[in-house]
PDB file of C-alpha atoms in Angstrom:
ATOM      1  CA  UNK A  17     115.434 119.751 -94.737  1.00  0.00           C
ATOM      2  CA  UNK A  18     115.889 123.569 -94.681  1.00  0.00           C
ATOM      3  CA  UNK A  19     113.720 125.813 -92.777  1.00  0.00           C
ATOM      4  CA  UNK A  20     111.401 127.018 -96.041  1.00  0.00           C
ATOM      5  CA  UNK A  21     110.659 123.515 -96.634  1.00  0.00           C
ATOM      6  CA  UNK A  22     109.799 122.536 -93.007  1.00  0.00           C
ATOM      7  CA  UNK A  23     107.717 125.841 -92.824  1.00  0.00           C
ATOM      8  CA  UNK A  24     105.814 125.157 -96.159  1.00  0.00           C
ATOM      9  CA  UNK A  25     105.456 121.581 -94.923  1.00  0.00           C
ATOM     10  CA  UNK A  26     103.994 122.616 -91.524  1.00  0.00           C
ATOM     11  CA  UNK A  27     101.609 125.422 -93.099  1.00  0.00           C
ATOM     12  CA  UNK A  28     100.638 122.112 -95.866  1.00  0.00           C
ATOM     13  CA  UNK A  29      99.521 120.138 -92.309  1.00  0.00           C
ATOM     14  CA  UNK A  30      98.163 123.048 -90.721  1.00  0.00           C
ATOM     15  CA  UNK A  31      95.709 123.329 -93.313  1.00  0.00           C
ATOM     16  CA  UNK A  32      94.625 119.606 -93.918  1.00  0.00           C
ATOM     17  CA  UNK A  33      94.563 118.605 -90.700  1.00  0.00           C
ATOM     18  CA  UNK A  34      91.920 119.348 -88.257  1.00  0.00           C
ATOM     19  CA  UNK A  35      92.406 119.721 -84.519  1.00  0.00           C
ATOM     20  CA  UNK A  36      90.936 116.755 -83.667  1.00  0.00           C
ATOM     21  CA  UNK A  37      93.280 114.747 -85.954  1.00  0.00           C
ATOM     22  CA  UNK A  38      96.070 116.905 -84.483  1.00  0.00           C
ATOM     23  CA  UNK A  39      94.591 115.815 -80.795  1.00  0.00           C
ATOM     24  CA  UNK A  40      94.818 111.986 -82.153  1.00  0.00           C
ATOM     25  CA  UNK A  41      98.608 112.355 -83.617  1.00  0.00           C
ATOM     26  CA  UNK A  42      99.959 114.068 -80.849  1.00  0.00           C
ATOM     27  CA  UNK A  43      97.829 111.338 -78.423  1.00  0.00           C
ATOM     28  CA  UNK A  44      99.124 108.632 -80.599  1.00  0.00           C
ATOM     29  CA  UNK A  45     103.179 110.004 -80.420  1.00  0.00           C
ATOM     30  CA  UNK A  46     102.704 109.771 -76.378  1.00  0.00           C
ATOM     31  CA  UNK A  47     101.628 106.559 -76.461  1.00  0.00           C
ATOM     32  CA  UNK A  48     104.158 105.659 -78.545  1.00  0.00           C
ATOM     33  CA  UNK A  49     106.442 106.770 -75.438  1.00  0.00           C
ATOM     34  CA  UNK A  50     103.866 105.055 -72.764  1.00  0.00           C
ATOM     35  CA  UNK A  51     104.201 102.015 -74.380  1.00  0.00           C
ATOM     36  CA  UNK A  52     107.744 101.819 -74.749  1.00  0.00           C
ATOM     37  CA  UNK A  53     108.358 102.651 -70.985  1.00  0.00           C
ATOM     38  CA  UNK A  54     105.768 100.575 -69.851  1.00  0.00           C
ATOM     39  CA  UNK A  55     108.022  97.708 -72.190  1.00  0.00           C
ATOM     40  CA  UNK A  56     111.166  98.208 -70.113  1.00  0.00           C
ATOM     41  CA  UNK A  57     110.449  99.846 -66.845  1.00  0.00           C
ATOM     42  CA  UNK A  58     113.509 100.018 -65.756  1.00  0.00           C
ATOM     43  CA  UNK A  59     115.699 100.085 -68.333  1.00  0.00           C
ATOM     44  CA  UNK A  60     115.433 103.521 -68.931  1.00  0.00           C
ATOM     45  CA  UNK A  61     114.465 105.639 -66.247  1.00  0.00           C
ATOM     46  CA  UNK A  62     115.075 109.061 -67.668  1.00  0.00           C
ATOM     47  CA  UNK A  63     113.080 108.295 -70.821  1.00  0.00           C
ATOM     48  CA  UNK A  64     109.728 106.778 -68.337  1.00  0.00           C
ATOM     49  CA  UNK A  65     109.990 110.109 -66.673  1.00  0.00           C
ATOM     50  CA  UNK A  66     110.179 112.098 -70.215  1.00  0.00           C
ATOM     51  CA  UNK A  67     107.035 109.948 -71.349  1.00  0.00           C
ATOM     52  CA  UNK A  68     104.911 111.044 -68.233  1.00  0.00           C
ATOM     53  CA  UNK A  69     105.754 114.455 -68.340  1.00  0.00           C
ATOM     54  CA  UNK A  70     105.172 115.060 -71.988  1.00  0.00           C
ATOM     55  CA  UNK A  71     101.846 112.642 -71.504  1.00  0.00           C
ATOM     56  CA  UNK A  72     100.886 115.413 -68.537  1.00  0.00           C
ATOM     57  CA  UNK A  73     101.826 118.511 -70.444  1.00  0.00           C
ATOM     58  CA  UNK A  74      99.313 117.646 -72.637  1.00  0.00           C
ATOM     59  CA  UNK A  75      96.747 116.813 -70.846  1.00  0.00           C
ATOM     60  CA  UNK A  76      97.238 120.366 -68.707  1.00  0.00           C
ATOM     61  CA  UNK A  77      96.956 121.745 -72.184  1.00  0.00           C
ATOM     62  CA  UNK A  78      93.814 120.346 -73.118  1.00  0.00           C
ATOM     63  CA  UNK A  79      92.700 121.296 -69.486  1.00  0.00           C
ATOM     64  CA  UNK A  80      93.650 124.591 -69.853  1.00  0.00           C
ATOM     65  CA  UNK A  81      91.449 125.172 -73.352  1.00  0.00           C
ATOM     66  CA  UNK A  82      88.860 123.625 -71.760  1.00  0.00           C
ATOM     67  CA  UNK A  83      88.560 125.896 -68.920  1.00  0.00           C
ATOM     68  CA  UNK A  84      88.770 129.425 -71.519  1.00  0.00           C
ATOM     69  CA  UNK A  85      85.320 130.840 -71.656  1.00  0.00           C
ATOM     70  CA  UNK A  86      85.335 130.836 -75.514  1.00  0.00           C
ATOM     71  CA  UNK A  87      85.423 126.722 -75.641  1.00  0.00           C
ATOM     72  CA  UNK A  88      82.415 125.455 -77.467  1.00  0.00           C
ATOM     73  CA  UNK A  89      82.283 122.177 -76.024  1.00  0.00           C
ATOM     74  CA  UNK A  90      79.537 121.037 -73.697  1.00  0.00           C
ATOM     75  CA  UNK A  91      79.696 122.312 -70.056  1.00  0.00           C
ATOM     76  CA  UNK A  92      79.058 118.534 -68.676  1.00  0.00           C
ATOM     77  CA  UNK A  93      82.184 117.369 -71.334  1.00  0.00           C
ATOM     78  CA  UNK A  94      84.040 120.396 -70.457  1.00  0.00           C
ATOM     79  CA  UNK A  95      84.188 119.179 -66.754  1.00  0.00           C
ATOM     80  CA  UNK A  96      84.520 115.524 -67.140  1.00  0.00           C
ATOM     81  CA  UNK A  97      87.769 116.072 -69.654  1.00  0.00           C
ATOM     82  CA  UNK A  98      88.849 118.445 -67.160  1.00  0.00           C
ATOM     83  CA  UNK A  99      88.888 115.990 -64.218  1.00  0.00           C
ATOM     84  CA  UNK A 100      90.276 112.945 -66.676  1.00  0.00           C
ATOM     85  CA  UNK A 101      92.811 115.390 -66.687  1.00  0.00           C
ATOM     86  CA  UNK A 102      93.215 115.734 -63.123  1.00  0.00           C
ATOM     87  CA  UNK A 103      93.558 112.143 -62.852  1.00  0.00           C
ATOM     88  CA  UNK A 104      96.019 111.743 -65.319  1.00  0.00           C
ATOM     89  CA  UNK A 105      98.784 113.804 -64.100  1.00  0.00           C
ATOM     90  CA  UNK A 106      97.967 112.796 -60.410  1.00  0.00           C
ATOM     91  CA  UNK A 107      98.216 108.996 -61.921  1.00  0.00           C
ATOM     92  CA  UNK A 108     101.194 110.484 -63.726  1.00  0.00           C
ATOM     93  CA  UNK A 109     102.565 110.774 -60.002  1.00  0.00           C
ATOM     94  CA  UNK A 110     101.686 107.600 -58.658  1.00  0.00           C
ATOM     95  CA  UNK A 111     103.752 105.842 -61.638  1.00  0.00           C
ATOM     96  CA  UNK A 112     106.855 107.654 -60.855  1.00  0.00           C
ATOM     97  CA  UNK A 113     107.145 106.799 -57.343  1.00  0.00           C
ATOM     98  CA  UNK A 114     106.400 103.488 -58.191  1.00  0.00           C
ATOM     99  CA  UNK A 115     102.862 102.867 -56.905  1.00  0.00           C
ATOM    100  CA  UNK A 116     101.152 102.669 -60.184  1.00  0.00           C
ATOM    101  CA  UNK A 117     101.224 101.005 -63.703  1.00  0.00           C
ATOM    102  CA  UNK A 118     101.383 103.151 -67.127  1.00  0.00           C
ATOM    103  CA  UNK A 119      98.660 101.111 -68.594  1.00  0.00           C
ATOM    104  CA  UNK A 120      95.639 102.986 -67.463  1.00  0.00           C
ATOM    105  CA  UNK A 121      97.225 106.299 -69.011  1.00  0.00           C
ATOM    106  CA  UNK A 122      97.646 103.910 -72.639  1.00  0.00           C
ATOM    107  CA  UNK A 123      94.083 102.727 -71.985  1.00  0.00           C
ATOM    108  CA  UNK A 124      92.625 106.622 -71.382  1.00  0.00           C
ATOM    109  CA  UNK A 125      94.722 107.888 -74.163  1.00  0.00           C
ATOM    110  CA  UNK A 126      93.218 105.194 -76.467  1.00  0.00           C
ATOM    111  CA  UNK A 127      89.496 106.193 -75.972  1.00  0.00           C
ATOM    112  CA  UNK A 128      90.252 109.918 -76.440  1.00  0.00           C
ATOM    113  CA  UNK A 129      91.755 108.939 -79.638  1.00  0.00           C
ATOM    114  CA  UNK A 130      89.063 106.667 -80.424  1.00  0.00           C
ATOM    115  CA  UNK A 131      86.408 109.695 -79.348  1.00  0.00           C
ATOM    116  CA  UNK A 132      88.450 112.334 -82.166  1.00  0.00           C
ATOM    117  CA  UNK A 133      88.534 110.021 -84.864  1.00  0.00           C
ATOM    118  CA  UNK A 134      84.702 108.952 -84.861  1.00  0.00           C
ATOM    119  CA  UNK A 135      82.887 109.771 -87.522  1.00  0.00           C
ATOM    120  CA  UNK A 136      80.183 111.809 -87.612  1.00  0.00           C
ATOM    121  CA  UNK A 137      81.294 114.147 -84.967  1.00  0.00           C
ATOM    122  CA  UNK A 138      81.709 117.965 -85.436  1.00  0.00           C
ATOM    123  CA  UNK A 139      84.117 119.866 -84.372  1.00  0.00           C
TER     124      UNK A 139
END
């Protein structure tokens, strides 16, 4: 694909898809990685680590936006995403040295994703 057609395509996406379907691809591409490390644990080391890292740059993302002053969101949602946060890259931790499973980052991931594509919801 040459670089005019990936721009048009990603200006196309831009404009149909909202942020919270954005949220829910991107949350449903790390799982994707979750899952397949949690498959074969230690098969492949390198890619585990990649998984958790992209699963926690996210997550610092989302707790970054949620801390700028000009996010609409509810204070008392504001703070509880931001410490679901905090517990996900400090979980994040635990499952690299080996003293925690990947499934309760699947299982939070999941009910974020559930939470962005329920109807009746504004953005």
């Amino acid at each position: 694909m040459n670089q005019l057609a990936q721009i048009g395509y990603a200006t196309a996406l831009a404009k149909v898809e909202t942020q919270r379907e954005t949220e829910a691809r991107i949350l449903t591409r790390l799982n994707a990685g979750l899952e397949h490390a949690m498959a074969h644990p230690d098969r492949n080391i390198p890619a585990t680590v990649e998984a958790l890292h992209e699963n926690d740059r996210f997550w610092a993302h989302i707790a970054g936006d949620l801390a700028h002053e000009k996010n609409a969101l509810p204070e008392a949602l504001k703070a509880a995403l931001i410490s679901l946060a905090g517990f996900v890259v400090a979980h994040s931790a635990r499952v690299r040295n080996r003293q925690a499973g990947i499934a309760p980052l699947i299982e939070i991931n999941n009910a974020i994703i559930r939470a962005l594509n329920a109807t009746g919801v504004q953005e």
